[in-house]
Amino acid sequence: MHADIFIVDYGSQYTLLIERRLKEQGCSATIVQADSFDSLENKTCRGIILSGSPDSLSEEKTSAQLPTWLWSANIPVLGICYGLHLLTKEFGGLVEKGEYREYGKSTIFFSLDNNQTGKKFLGLLEHKQDVWMSHGDHVALVGPDFDCIAKTKEGAVAAIAHKSRPMLGVQFHPEVFHTNNGFILLKNFAQEVCGIASSTEKSEPIPYLLQEIKGQVGDKKVLLAVSGGVDSTVAAALLTKALGGSQVTCVLVDHGLMRKNERLQVEQSFSHLGIPLKAIDESEIFLKKLEGIKDPETKRKIVGKTFIESFENFTKKFGPFDFLGQGTLFPDIIESACFGAKAKVIKSHHNVGGLPKRLQLKLVEPLRFMFKDEVRAIGKELNLPKEMMARHPFPGPGLAIRIVGEITKEKINLLQEADDIFISSLKDSGYYDKIWQAGAILLPVKSVGVMGDDRTYEWTCVLRAVHAVDAMTAEVGELPLNFLTQVASQIVRKVEGINRVLYDITSKPPATIEWE
Ligand code: XMP
């Protein structure tokens, strides 16, 4: 086993992303599980990265330590998040549990004084940097051999560097797209601190992704499930670019729970793109299986299972295929708890969680380490139409998880109409592009109203609009009240069966974006 850089994995959600970032810059990188750290003692390498972890060093029971041979070997080390905490603890500093878990963007300020390793790490970058944080513990006291080389606005430790050795620790995640210059920081670590020569100057995700797809799929056949959303459209464009049209078959399974006229729109968009698409109407099958089901997780599982059955039938007719392609993103994987033993399942995303063995299809998911805005940037570079790339996300189970409780055809029609009025109004008013995601939800609640001289007793519809970066957190979209009241009045006037409209003003957390 040889690598320029070994990444020691303590169970972070981001370890594979670190590996990818290094490989994108032509650096050979290999992941080693933390319990095999000692196996690296006699290996040749230029540097070691210590990953993050769901574990906490502020808890007494966690007694992870770094191997002592590491210090005599004098290998450059970069500790990321938990890796920073390990370095801190090892060198006489203090790690404490924060009052809150910090998650999201943060601005940090470097102050390097005469720290040589810190200078190499920052290189020509500005002292003020926007970074991505995700941690519970923080460094309360830096060990005596280290300098604090960066702090947040609030004065918390954001990065440390050893006074004389090539050792660094960062609280933020340089591997994550939202750390604006994360790629350059990792490059500086590899090139300037570890002395590894690089073959590329700039992050080139598309050539890397195309090469990865070719390497994984070879000359085999791919069945790609598309929905018309940003993720599966970018996945379709990447897969067809990497493999050519004859190896990739795109299928749209219409489960009867799409938005109004959505299937037609997707067919037209793919036809404009020149990517062949087969749309199959499976709505009767899905709706039959969902009949009488009220529980959200059961609905999600049924939709997931029925999708697989549809692919299976499609494969029998048009196959054989070797791979099932999907536009799964990193947040889907995190929320479905496929990473990290301690992660909790929030919702079972329909497209995460593996395929039944009988299907004999392997998964190819080129976007699985990406966030939505990263995918949009790739779509833009691939020259995909702006309207397609600006589309709001829409969940795979569709309106099944926006009709709270039991699903009926009547409810689907009502919700499609209400949703269409809301989305069209957002587009006409220019708010659509300022909102990250919007949609209507139908509640299983009837209330009394008055229309003309008549009493009504009809369903309730909720409008939801949120701002988000990647859907892991979301804030309420601040739409003007007069806009909302106009939408509400249109819905109540035009959609017979809905007589009351509410606006959801809850952020995520504590709520989620979808209601089920
Ligand atoms: P929540 O409701 O978990 O949603 O806050 C976060 C984001 O994920 C979308 N979502 C899904 N997307 N399959 C998908 O492809 C799913 O099963 C699924 N469930 C939620 C949701 O629309 C939001 O953008």
Coordinates of C-alpha atoms and ligand atoms in Angstrom, one line a residue:
M1 CA 0.0 0.0 0.0
H2 CA 1.5 3.3 -1.1
A3 CA 0.0 6.8 -1.3
D4 CA 1.1 10.4 -1.3
I5 CA -1.3 11.0 1.6
F6 CA -3.0 8.6 3.9
I7 CA -6.4 9.7 5.3
V8 CA -7.1 8.2 8.7
D9 CA -10.8 7.7 8.9
Y10 CA -12.4 8.2 12.3
G11 CA -15.9 7.7 10.9
S12 CA -16.6 11.1 9.4
Q13 CA -19.3 11.7 6.8
Y14 CA -16.7 13.6 4.8
T15 CA -13.8 11.1 4.6
L16 CA -14.5 10.0 1.1
L17 CA -14.8 13.6 0.1
I18 CA -11.3 14.4 1.4
E19 CA -10.0 11.5 -0.7
R20 CA -11.8 12.9 -3.8
R21 CA -10.5 16.4 -3.3
L22 CA -6.9 15.1 -3.2
K23 CA -7.4 12.9 -6.2
E24 CA -8.9 15.9 -8.1
Q25 CA -5.6 17.6 -7.8
G26 CA -3.6 14.6 -9.0
C27 CA -2.5 13.5 -5.5
S28 CA -2.7 9.8 -4.7
A29 CA -4.7 9.3 -1.5
T30 CA -5.7 6.2 0.4
I31 CA -8.2 5.9 3.3
V32 CA -7.1 3.8 6.3
Q33 CA -9.5 3.0 9.2
A34 CA -8.5 4.5 12.5
D35 CA -8.0 1.2 14.2
S36 CA -5.4 0.3 11.5
F37 CA -3.4 3.5 12.1
D38 CA -0.5 1.6 13.4
S39 CA -0.2 -0.3 10.1
L40 CA 1.1 2.9 8.5
E41 CA 4.2 3.0 10.7
N42 CA 6.5 1.5 8.0
K43 CA 4.7 2.8 5.0
T44 CA 6.2 5.5 2.8
C45 CA 4.0 8.6 2.4
R46 CA 4.3 12.4 2.3
G47 CA 1.5 13.3 4.6
I48 CA -1.3 12.2 6.8
I49 CA -4.8 13.6 7.2
L50 CA -6.9 12.9 10.3
S51 CA -10.6 12.9 9.5
G52 CA -13.5 14.2 11.5
S53 CA -15.7 11.8 13.5
P54 CA -19.1 11.4 15.0
D55 CA -17.2 10.7 18.3
S56 CA -16.5 13.4 20.9
L57 CA -13.2 13.8 22.6
S58 CA -14.8 15.9 25.3
E59 CA -16.5 12.7 26.6
E60 CA -14.5 10.8 29.2
K61 CA -15.2 7.4 27.5
T62 CA -13.5 8.4 24.3
S63 CA -9.8 7.7 24.7
A64 CA -8.5 7.8 21.1
Q65 CA -4.8 8.7 20.9
L66 CA -2.4 9.2 18.1
P67 CA 0.4 6.7 17.8
T68 CA 3.7 7.8 19.2
W69 CA 5.8 6.8 16.1
L70 CA 4.0 9.6 14.3
W71 CA 6.1 12.2 16.1
S72 CA 9.5 10.6 15.4
A73 CA 8.6 10.1 11.8
N74 CA 8.0 13.8 11.4
I75 CA 5.4 13.3 8.7
P76 CA 3.2 16.4 7.9
V77 CA -0.2 16.0 9.5
L78 CA -3.5 17.9 8.9
G79 CA -6.2 17.2 11.5
I80 CA -9.7 18.1 10.3
C81 CA -12.3 18.8 13.0
Y82 CA -12.0 15.7 15.3
G83 CA -8.5 15.4 13.9
L84 CA -7.8 18.9 15.2
H85 CA -9.2 17.8 18.6
L86 CA -6.9 14.8 18.6
L87 CA -3.8 17.0 17.9
T88 CA -4.9 19.4 20.6
K89 CA -5.4 16.8 23.2
E90 CA -2.2 15.0 22.3
F91 CA -0.2 18.2 22.8
G92 CA -1.5 19.4 26.1
G93 CA -4.4 21.5 24.9
L94 CA -8.1 21.3 25.9
V95 CA -11.2 20.2 24.0
E96 CA -14.6 21.0 25.4
K97 CA -18.2 20.4 24.4
G98 CA -19.7 23.5 22.9
E99 CA -23.0 24.9 24.2
Y100 CA -24.5 24.4 20.7
R101 CA -23.5 22.3 17.7
E102 CA -22.2 24.6 15.1
Y103 CA -23.3 23.8 11.6
G104 CA -23.0 25.9 8.5
K105 CA -21.0 28.8 7.1
S106 CA -18.7 30.8 9.2
T107 CA -16.2 33.5 8.5
I108 CA -12.7 33.1 10.0
F109 CA -9.7 35.3 10.2
F110 CA -6.1 34.0 9.9
S111 CA -3.4 35.6 11.9
L112 CA -0.1 33.8 11.1
D113 CA 2.6 35.9 12.9
N114 CA 5.7 33.9 12.2
N115 CA 4.3 30.5 12.0
Q116 CA 5.9 28.9 8.9
T117 CA 3.5 25.9 8.5
G118 CA 0.6 28.3 8.8
K119 CA 2.1 30.5 6.1
K120 CA 2.5 27.6 3.7
F121 CA -1.1 26.5 4.4
L122 CA -2.7 29.8 3.7
G123 CA -0.3 30.6 0.8
L124 CA -1.6 33.6 -1.2
L125 CA -5.1 33.4 0.1
E126 CA -6.6 36.4 2.0
H127 CA -6.7 36.3 5.8
K128 CA -10.5 36.4 5.8
Q129 CA -12.0 33.2 4.6
D130 CA -15.6 31.8 4.4
V131 CA -15.6 28.2 5.7
W132 CA -18.0 25.4 6.5
M133 CA -18.3 24.2 10.1
S134 CA -19.9 21.1 11.5
H135 CA -19.0 20.3 15.1
G136 CA -20.1 19.9 18.7
D137 CA -16.7 20.1 20.5
H138 CA -14.3 22.9 20.2
V139 CA -10.7 23.8 21.2
A140 CA -10.9 25.6 24.5
L141 CA -7.1 25.8 24.9
V142 CA -4.4 25.4 22.3
G143 CA -1.4 23.3 23.4
P144 CA 1.9 25.1 24.2
D145 CA 3.7 23.8 21.1
F146 CA 1.0 25.2 18.8
D147 CA -0.1 28.6 17.6
C148 CA -3.7 29.5 17.0
I149 CA -3.5 30.7 13.4
A150 CA -7.2 31.4 12.7
K151 CA -10.2 32.4 14.8
T152 CA -13.9 32.9 14.1
K153 CA -15.5 36.3 14.5
E154 CA -16.5 35.3 17.9
G155 CA -12.9 34.4 18.9
A156 CA -13.2 30.6 18.7
V157 CA -10.2 28.6 17.5
A158 CA -10.6 27.8 13.8
A159 CA -7.1 26.6 13.0
I160 CA -3.8 25.8 14.7
A161 CA -0.3 25.1 13.5
H162 CA 2.7 23.6 15.3
K163 CA 5.4 26.1 16.1
S164 CA 8.2 24.1 14.5
R165 CA 6.8 20.9 12.9
P166 CA 4.7 20.5 9.7
M167 CA 1.5 19.9 11.7
L168 CA -1.9 21.7 11.4
G169 CA -5.4 21.4 12.6
V170 CA -8.6 23.0 11.3
Q171 CA -12.0 23.2 12.9
F172 CA -13.7 23.7 9.6
H173 CA -14.0 21.3 6.6
P174 CA -11.8 22.3 3.7
E175 CA -13.0 19.4 1.7
V176 CA -16.6 20.7 1.6
F177 CA -17.6 22.8 -1.4
H178 CA -18.9 25.6 0.9
T179 CA -15.5 26.3 2.3
N180 CA -14.8 28.7 -0.6
N181 CA -11.1 28.1 -0.9
G182 CA -11.0 24.7 0.7
F183 CA -9.6 23.1 -2.4
I184 CA -6.7 25.6 -2.4
L185 CA -6.0 25.0 1.3
L186 CA -5.9 21.2 0.7
K187 CA -3.6 21.9 -2.3
N188 CA -1.4 24.0 -0.1
F189 CA -1.2 21.3 2.5
A190 CA -0.3 18.7 -0.2
Q191 CA 2.1 20.8 -2.2
E192 CA 3.6 23.3 0.2
V193 CA 3.5 21.4 3.5
C194 CA 4.0 17.9 2.3
G195 CA 6.0 18.8 -0.8
I196 CA 3.9 16.8 -3.3
A197 CA 4.1 18.0 -6.9
S198 CA 0.7 18.5 -8.4
S199 CA -0.4 17.7 -11.9
T200 CA -3.4 20.1 -12.1
E201 CA -3.7 23.7 -10.9
K202 CA -7.4 24.0 -10.4
S203 CA -10.2 21.7 -9.2
E204 CA -11.6 20.0 -12.3
P205 CA -14.6 18.1 -11.1
I206 CA -16.1 17.2 -14.5
P207 CA -13.0 15.4 -16.0
Y208 CA -12.7 13.6 -12.7
L209 CA -16.3 12.6 -12.6
L210 CA -16.3 11.4 -16.3
Q211 CA -13.2 9.4 -15.6
E212 CA -14.7 7.9 -12.4
I213 CA -17.9 6.9 -14.3
K214 CA -15.9 5.3 -17.1
G215 CA -13.7 3.5 -14.6
Q216 CA -16.8 2.2 -12.7
V217 CA -19.0 1.3 -15.6
G218 CA -16.6 0.3 -18.4
D219 CA -18.5 -1.0 -21.4
K220 CA -21.5 -2.1 -19.3
K221 CA -25.1 -0.8 -19.7
V222 CA -26.8 1.7 -17.3
L223 CA -30.4 2.2 -16.6
L224 CA -30.7 5.8 -15.3
A225 CA -33.8 6.8 -13.3
V226 CA -34.6 10.5 -14.0
S227 CA -37.2 12.8 -12.6
G228 CA -36.5 16.0 -14.5
G229 CA -35.0 17.5 -11.4
V230 CA -31.5 19.1 -11.3
D231 CA -29.8 16.1 -9.8
S232 CA -31.0 13.4 -12.2
T233 CA -30.7 15.7 -15.2
V234 CA -27.0 16.5 -14.4
A235 CA -26.4 12.7 -13.7
A236 CA -28.0 11.9 -17.1
A237 CA -25.8 14.5 -18.9
L238 CA -22.7 13.3 -17.2
L239 CA -23.4 9.6 -17.8
T240 CA -24.2 10.1 -21.5
K241 CA -21.2 12.3 -21.9
A242 CA -18.9 9.7 -20.3
L243 CA -20.4 6.6 -21.8
G244 CA -22.3 7.7 -24.9
G245 CA -26.0 7.3 -25.6
S246 CA -25.9 3.6 -26.5
Q247 CA -24.8 2.6 -23.0
V248 CA -27.3 4.7 -21.1
T249 CA -31.1 4.3 -21.0
C250 CA -33.0 7.1 -19.2
V251 CA -36.3 6.2 -17.7
L252 CA -38.9 8.4 -16.1
V253 CA -41.3 6.4 -13.8
D254 CA -44.5 8.4 -13.6
H255 CA -45.9 7.3 -10.2
G256 CA -48.9 9.6 -10.5
L257 CA -47.6 11.8 -7.8
M258 CA -45.8 14.3 -9.9
R259 CA -46.8 18.0 -10.2
K260 CA -49.3 19.2 -12.8
N261 CA -48.1 18.5 -16.4
E262 CA -44.7 17.6 -15.0
R263 CA -44.2 14.4 -17.1
L264 CA -44.8 16.3 -20.3
Q265 CA -42.4 19.1 -19.3
V266 CA -39.6 16.5 -18.5
E267 CA -40.1 14.7 -21.8
Q268 CA -39.9 18.0 -23.7
S269 CA -36.7 19.1 -21.8
F270 CA -34.9 15.8 -22.5
S271 CA -35.9 16.0 -26.1
H272 CA -34.3 19.5 -26.3
L273 CA -31.2 18.1 -24.7
G274 CA -31.0 15.3 -27.2
I275 CA -31.0 12.7 -24.4
P276 CA -33.4 9.8 -25.3
L277 CA -36.0 9.3 -22.5
K278 CA -38.5 6.5 -22.0
A279 CA -41.4 7.7 -19.8
I280 CA -43.6 4.9 -18.3
D281 CA -47.0 5.4 -16.6
E282 CA -47.0 3.4 -13.4
S283 CA -49.5 5.5 -11.6
E284 CA -52.2 2.9 -11.2
I285 CA -49.7 0.5 -9.5
F286 CA -48.3 3.1 -7.1
L287 CA -51.7 4.5 -6.1
K288 CA -53.1 1.0 -5.5
K289 CA -50.2 0.2 -3.2
L290 CA -50.6 3.4 -1.3
E291 CA -54.3 3.0 -0.8
G292 CA -55.3 3.5 2.8
I293 CA -51.7 4.1 4.0
K294 CA -51.3 7.0 6.5
D295 CA -47.9 6.5 8.1
P296 CA -45.2 8.7 6.4
E297 CA -42.3 6.1 6.7
T298 CA -44.6 3.3 5.4
K299 CA -45.5 5.5 2.4
R300 CA -41.8 6.3 1.7
K301 CA -40.9 2.6 1.9
I302 CA -43.8 1.6 -0.4
V303 CA -42.8 4.2 -3.0
G304 CA -39.2 3.1 -2.8
K305 CA -40.1 -0.6 -3.2
T306 CA -42.5 0.1 -6.0
F307 CA -39.9 2.2 -7.9
I308 CA -37.5 -0.8 -7.7
E309 CA -40.3 -3.1 -9.0
S310 CA -40.9 -0.7 -11.9
F311 CA -37.2 -0.7 -12.7
E312 CA -37.3 -4.5 -12.5
N313 CA -40.2 -4.7 -15.0
F314 CA -38.5 -2.2 -17.3
T315 CA -35.3 -4.2 -17.2
K316 CA -37.1 -7.4 -18.2
K317 CA -38.6 -5.5 -21.2
F318 CA -35.6 -3.4 -22.3
G319 CA -32.6 -4.9 -20.5
P320 CA -30.4 -6.4 -19.5
F321 CA -28.7 -3.6 -17.6
D322 CA -25.7 -3.9 -15.3
F323 CA -26.0 -0.6 -13.4
L324 CA -28.8 1.5 -12.0
G325 CA -27.8 5.2 -12.2
Q326 CA -29.2 7.7 -9.8
G327 CA -28.8 11.4 -9.0
T328 CA -28.4 10.8 -5.2
L329 CA -26.7 13.7 -3.4
F330 CA -24.6 13.8 -0.3
P331 CA -27.3 15.2 2.0
D332 CA -29.7 12.4 1.0
I333 CA -27.0 9.9 2.1
I334 CA -26.4 11.7 5.4
E335 CA -30.1 12.0 6.3
S336 CA -30.7 8.3 5.5
A337 CA -27.9 7.6 7.9
C338 CA -25.8 5.6 5.4
F339 CA -22.6 7.1 6.9
G340 CA -21.4 7.0 10.5
A341 CA -22.6 4.3 12.9
K342 CA -24.1 6.9 15.2
A343 CA -26.1 8.8 12.7
K344 CA -29.9 8.7 13.1
V345 CA -32.4 8.1 10.2
I346 CA -34.5 11.2 9.8
K347 CA -36.4 10.1 6.8
S348 CA -35.8 7.1 4.5
H349 CA -35.0 8.8 1.2
H350 CA -36.5 6.7 -1.6
N351 CA -33.3 6.4 -3.5
V352 CA -30.9 5.6 -0.7
G353 CA -30.4 2.4 1.1
G354 CA -29.3 -0.1 -1.5
L355 CA -31.0 -2.4 -4.0
P356 CA -32.4 -5.9 -3.5
K357 CA -29.9 -8.6 -4.6
R358 CA -32.4 -10.2 -7.0
L359 CA -32.1 -7.0 -9.2
Q360 CA -28.5 -7.8 -9.9
L361 CA -27.8 -4.1 -10.6
K362 CA -24.9 -2.2 -9.2
L363 CA -25.4 1.5 -8.3
V364 CA -23.7 4.3 -10.2
E365 CA -24.2 7.6 -8.4
P366 CA -21.8 10.2 -9.8
L367 CA -23.1 13.0 -7.5
R368 CA -23.1 11.2 -4.2
F369 CA -20.5 13.4 -2.6
M370 CA -22.0 16.7 -3.8
F371 CA -24.3 19.4 -2.5
K372 CA -27.0 20.9 -4.6
D373 CA -25.3 24.1 -5.5
E374 CA -22.2 22.1 -6.5
V375 CA -24.4 20.1 -8.9
R376 CA -26.0 23.3 -10.3
A377 CA -22.5 24.6 -11.0
I378 CA -21.6 21.4 -12.9
G379 CA -24.9 21.6 -14.8
K380 CA -24.0 25.2 -15.8
E381 CA -20.6 24.1 -17.0
L382 CA -22.2 21.3 -19.0
N383 CA -24.4 24.0 -20.7
L384 CA -27.7 22.6 -19.4
P385 CA -30.6 25.0 -19.8
K386 CA -30.8 27.7 -17.0
E387 CA -34.5 26.9 -16.3
M388 CA -33.7 23.3 -15.7
M389 CA -30.8 24.1 -13.4
A390 CA -32.9 26.7 -11.5
R391 CA -35.7 24.2 -10.8
H392 CA -36.6 23.8 -7.1
P393 CA -35.9 20.4 -5.6
F394 CA -38.8 18.0 -5.6
P395 CA -38.8 14.8 -3.5
G396 CA -38.7 11.4 -5.2
P397 CA -41.9 10.2 -3.5
G398 CA -43.5 13.4 -4.8
L399 CA -46.9 14.4 -3.6
A400 CA -47.2 11.2 -1.6
I401 CA -45.3 13.0 1.2
R402 CA -47.1 16.3 0.7
I403 CA -50.5 14.8 1.2
V404 CA -50.5 14.3 4.9
G405 CA -52.2 11.0 5.8
E406 CA -54.2 9.0 3.3
I407 CA -53.7 9.5 -0.5
T408 CA -56.6 9.6 -2.9
K409 CA -56.9 10.6 -6.5
E410 CA -59.2 13.5 -5.5
K411 CA -56.5 14.8 -3.1
I412 CA -53.8 14.4 -5.7
N413 CA -55.8 16.5 -8.2
L414 CA -56.5 19.2 -5.5
L415 CA -52.9 19.4 -4.5
Q416 CA -51.6 19.5 -8.1
E417 CA -53.9 22.5 -8.9
A418 CA -53.0 24.4 -5.6
D419 CA -49.3 23.7 -6.1
D420 CA -49.5 24.9 -9.8
I421 CA -51.1 28.2 -8.7
F422 CA -48.5 28.7 -6.0
I423 CA -45.5 27.9 -8.3
S424 CA -46.8 29.8 -11.3
S425 CA -47.4 32.9 -9.0
L426 CA -43.8 32.6 -7.7
K427 CA -42.5 32.5 -11.2
D428 CA -44.6 35.4 -12.5
S429 CA -43.6 37.6 -9.5
G430 CA -39.9 36.7 -9.7
Y431 CA -39.8 35.2 -6.3
Y432 CA -39.2 31.6 -7.6
D433 CA -35.5 32.2 -8.1
K434 CA -35.1 33.9 -4.7
I435 CA -36.6 30.8 -2.9
W436 CA -34.7 27.6 -2.6
Q437 CA -37.7 25.3 -2.6
A438 CA -41.5 25.8 -2.5
G439 CA -44.6 23.7 -2.8
A440 CA -48.0 23.1 -1.4
I441 CA -49.1 20.5 1.2
L442 CA -52.6 19.1 1.7
L443 CA -53.7 18.5 5.3
P444 CA -56.2 15.9 6.3
V445 CA -58.2 18.7 8.0
K446 CA -61.5 20.1 6.9
S447 CA -62.8 23.3 8.2
V448 CA -65.9 25.5 7.7
G449 CA -65.9 28.4 5.3
V450 CA -68.3 30.6 3.4
M451 CA -68.3 31.1 -0.3
G452 CA -71.0 33.4 -1.8
D453 CA -74.0 32.5 0.4
D454 CA -73.0 28.9 0.9
R455 CA -71.3 27.2 3.8
T456 CA -68.3 25.1 2.7
Y457 CA -66.6 22.3 4.6
E458 CA -63.4 21.6 2.7
W459 CA -59.7 20.7 3.0
T460 CA -56.8 22.8 4.2
C461 CA -53.7 23.6 2.1
V462 CA -50.3 24.7 3.4
L463 CA -47.8 26.8 1.4
R464 CA -44.2 26.1 2.2
A465 CA -41.3 28.1 0.9
V466 CA -37.8 27.9 2.3
H467 CA -34.3 29.3 1.9
A468 CA -31.5 26.7 2.2
V469 CA -28.1 25.9 0.9
D470 CA -28.3 22.2 0.8
A471 CA -31.5 21.2 2.6
M472 CA -29.7 20.1 5.8
T473 CA -31.0 23.3 7.3
A474 CA -33.6 25.7 6.0
E475 CA -35.1 29.0 6.9
V476 CA -38.6 30.3 6.2
G477 CA -38.9 32.1 2.9
E478 CA -40.0 35.7 3.6
L479 CA -42.7 36.2 1.1
P480 CA -44.8 39.4 1.3
L481 CA -48.1 39.0 3.0
N482 CA -50.0 40.5 0.1
F483 CA -48.4 38.0 -2.3
L484 CA -49.4 35.1 0.0
T485 CA -53.0 36.4 0.4
Q486 CA -53.3 36.7 -3.4
V487 CA -52.1 33.1 -3.9
A488 CA -54.5 32.0 -1.1
S489 CA -57.4 33.7 -2.6
Q490 CA -56.7 32.2 -6.1
I491 CA -56.4 28.7 -4.6
V492 CA -59.7 29.0 -2.7
R493 CA -61.4 30.5 -5.7
K494 CA -60.1 28.1 -8.3
V495 CA -59.6 24.8 -6.5
E496 CA -62.9 23.4 -5.4
G497 CA -62.3 21.3 -2.4
I498 CA -59.9 23.7 -0.6
N499 CA -61.3 26.5 1.4
R500 CA -58.4 27.5 3.7
V501 CA -54.7 28.2 3.1
L502 CA -51.9 28.4 5.7
Y503 CA -48.3 29.5 5.4
D504 CA -45.7 27.3 7.2
I505 CA -43.4 29.5 9.2
T506 CA -41.1 26.8 10.8
S507 CA -37.4 26.5 10.0
K508 CA -35.5 23.2 9.8
P509 CA -34.6 22.2 12.4
P510 CA -36.8 21.8 14.3
A511 CA -39.2 21.0 11.4
T512 CA -38.2 19.4 8.1
I513 CA -38.9 20.8 4.7
E514 CA -41.3 18.1 3.7
W515 CA -44.2 17.4 6.0
E516 CA -43.7 13.6 5.9
Ligands
XMP1 P1 -36.6 17.2 4.5 O1 -38.1 17.1 4.4 O2 -35.8 16.0 5.0 O3 -36.1 17.4 3.0 O4 -36.1 18.5 5.2 C1 -34.8 17.8 2.6 C2 -34.8 17.9 1.1 O5 -34.8 16.6 0.6 C3 -36.0 16.4 -0.3 N1 -36.5 15.1 0.0 C4 -36.3 14.0 -0.8 N2 -35.7 13.9 -2.0 N3 -36.2 11.7 -2.1 C5 -35.7 12.8 -2.7 O6 -35.2 12.7 -3.8 C6 -36.8 11.7 -0.9 O7 -37.3 10.6 -0.4 C7 -36.8 12.9 -0.2 N4 -37.4 13.3 0.9 C8 -37.1 14.6 1.1 C9 -36.9 17.5 0.1 O8 -37.8 17.9 -0.9 C10 -35.9 18.6 0.5 O9 -35.4 19.3 -0.7

